[in-house]
Short mmCIF file of C-alpha atoms in Angstrom, two decimals:
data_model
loop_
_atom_site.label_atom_id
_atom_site.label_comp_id
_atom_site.label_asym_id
_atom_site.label_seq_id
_atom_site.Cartn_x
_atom_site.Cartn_y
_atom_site.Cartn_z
CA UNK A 818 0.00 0.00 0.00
CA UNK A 819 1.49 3.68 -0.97
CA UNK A 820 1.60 6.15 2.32
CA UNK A 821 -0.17 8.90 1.12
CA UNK A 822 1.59 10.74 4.07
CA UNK A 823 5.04 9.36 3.75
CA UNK A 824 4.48 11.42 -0.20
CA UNK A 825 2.97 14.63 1.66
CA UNK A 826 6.51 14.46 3.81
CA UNK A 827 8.71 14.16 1.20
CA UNK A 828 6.85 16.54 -0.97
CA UNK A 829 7.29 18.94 1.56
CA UNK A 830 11.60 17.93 2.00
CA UNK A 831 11.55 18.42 -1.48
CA UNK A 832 10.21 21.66 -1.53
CA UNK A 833 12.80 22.89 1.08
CA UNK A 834 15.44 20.80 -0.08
CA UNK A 835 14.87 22.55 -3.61
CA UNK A 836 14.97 25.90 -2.24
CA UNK A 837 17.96 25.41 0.17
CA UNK A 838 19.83 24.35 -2.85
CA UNK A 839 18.57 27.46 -5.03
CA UNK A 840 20.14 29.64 -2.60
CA UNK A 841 23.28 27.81 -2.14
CA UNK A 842 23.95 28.10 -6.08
CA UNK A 843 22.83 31.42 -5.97
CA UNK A 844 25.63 32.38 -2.98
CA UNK A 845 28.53 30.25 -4.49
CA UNK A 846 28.19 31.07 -8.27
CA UNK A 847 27.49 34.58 -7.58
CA UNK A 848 28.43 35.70 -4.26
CA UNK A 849 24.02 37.07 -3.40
CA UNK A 850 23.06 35.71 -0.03
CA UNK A 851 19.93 37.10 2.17
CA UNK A 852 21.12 38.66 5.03
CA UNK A 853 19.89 37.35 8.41
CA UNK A 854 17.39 39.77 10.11
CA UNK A 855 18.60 38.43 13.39
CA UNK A 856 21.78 38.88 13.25
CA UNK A 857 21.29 42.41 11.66
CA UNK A 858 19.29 43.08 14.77
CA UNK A 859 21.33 41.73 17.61
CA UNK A 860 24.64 41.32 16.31
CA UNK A 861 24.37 37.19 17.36
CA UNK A 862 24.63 34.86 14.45
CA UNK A 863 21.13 32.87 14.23
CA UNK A 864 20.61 29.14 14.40
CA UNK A 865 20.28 28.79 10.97
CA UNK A 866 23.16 31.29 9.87
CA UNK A 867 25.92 30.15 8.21
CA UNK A 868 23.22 27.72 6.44
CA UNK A 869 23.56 29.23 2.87
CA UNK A 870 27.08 29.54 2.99
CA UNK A 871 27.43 25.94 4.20
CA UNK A 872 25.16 24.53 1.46
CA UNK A 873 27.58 26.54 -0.89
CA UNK A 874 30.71 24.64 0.74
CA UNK A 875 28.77 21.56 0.47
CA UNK A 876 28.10 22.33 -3.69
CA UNK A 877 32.23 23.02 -3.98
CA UNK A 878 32.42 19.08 -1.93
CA UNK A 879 34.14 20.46 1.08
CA UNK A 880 32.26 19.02 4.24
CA UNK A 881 34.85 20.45 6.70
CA UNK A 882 34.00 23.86 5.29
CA UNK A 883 30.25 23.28 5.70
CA UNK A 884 30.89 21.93 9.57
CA UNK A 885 33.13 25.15 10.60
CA UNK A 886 30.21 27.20 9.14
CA UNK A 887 27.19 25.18 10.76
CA UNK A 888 27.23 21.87 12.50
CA UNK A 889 24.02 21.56 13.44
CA UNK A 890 22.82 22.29 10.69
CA UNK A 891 24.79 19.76 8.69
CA UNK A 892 23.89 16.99 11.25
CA UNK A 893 20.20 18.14 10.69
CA UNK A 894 21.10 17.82 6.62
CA UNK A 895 22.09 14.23 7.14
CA UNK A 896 19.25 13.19 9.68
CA UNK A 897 16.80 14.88 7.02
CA UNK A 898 18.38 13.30 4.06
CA UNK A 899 17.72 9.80 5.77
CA UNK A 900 14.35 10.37 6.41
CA UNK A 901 13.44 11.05 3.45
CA UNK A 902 14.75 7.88 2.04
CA UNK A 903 12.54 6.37 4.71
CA UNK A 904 9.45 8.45 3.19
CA UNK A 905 10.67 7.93 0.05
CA UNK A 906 10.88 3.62 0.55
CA UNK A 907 7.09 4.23 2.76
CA UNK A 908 5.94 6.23 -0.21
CA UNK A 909 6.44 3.58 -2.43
CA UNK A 910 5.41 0.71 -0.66
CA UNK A 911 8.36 -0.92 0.17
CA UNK A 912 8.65 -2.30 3.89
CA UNK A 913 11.41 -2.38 5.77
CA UNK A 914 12.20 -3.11 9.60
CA UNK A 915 11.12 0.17 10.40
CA UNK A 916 10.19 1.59 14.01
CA UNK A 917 9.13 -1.04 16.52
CA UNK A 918 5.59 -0.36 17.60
CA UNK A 919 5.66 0.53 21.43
CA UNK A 920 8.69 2.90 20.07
CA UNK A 921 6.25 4.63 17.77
CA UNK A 922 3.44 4.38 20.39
CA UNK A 923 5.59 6.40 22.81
CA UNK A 924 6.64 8.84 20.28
CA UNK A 925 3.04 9.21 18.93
CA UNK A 926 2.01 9.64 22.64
CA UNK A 927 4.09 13.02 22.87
CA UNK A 928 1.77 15.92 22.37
CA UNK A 929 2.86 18.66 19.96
CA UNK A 930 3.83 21.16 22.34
CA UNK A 931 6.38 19.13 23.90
CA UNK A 932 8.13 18.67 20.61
CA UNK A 933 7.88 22.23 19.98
CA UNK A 934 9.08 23.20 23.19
CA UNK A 935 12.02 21.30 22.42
CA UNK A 936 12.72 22.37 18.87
CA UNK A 937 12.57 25.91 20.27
CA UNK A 938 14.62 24.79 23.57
CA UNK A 939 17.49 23.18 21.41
CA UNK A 940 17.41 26.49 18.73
CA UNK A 941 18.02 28.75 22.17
CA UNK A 942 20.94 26.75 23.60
CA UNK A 943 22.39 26.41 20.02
CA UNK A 944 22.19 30.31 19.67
CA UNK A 945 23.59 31.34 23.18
CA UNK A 946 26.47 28.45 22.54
CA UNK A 947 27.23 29.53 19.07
CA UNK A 948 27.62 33.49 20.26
CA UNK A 949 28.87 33.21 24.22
CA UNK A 950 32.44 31.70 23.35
#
């Protein structure tokens, strides 16, 4: 049976992956980037920042380039890159080992807000440790 979800997922990675790479190609070939408001505005460098340029390192193959400029990000590349191979094999039917169930139980279990809490939690420690060195 084809997840109809699993294709809404990696719809939606595609859409960002396809953007993140615009931008990337856009920095490296012609030196344009958007400037983070953030940083602008407080003079501390963003979660995210460092992201374009790091996409543009990964374009020229130099990984230790892209880590200097944003590990977590990079680490987040990779985790999202698997996943969507996951989506991708869901999407189109093919089963694998996959999750065991009282893991996906649990992780089902978790309301929204908690996840969110944490998303935003790990963005703020990744910002003050990024800027307080």
């Amino acid at each position: 049976m084809v997840s109809r979800r699993a294709g809404t997922r990696l719809a939606g990675v595609g859409v960002v992956a396809a953007s993140g790479l615009a931008l990337s190609a856009l920095y490296q070939f012609t030196g344009l980037g958007i400037a983070c408001p953030f940083l602008q505005l407080t003079g501390w460098e963003c979660p995210l920042c460092g992201g374009t340029r790091m996409g543009a390192a990964l374009l020229r193959g130099d990984v230790a380039a892209a880590w200097y400029l944003n590990p977590v990000a990079l680490v987040g590349l990779g985790v999202l890159a698997v996943l969507s191979l996951v989506w991708f094999a869901q999407w189109r039917g093919v089963r694998g080992p996959g999750v065991p169930r009282r893991w996906r139980a649990a992780l089902r279990s978790v309301p929204d807000a908690v996840w969110t809490t944490l998303w935003l939690g790990g963005a703020v420690v990744w910002t003050l440790a990024r800027n307080l060195q």
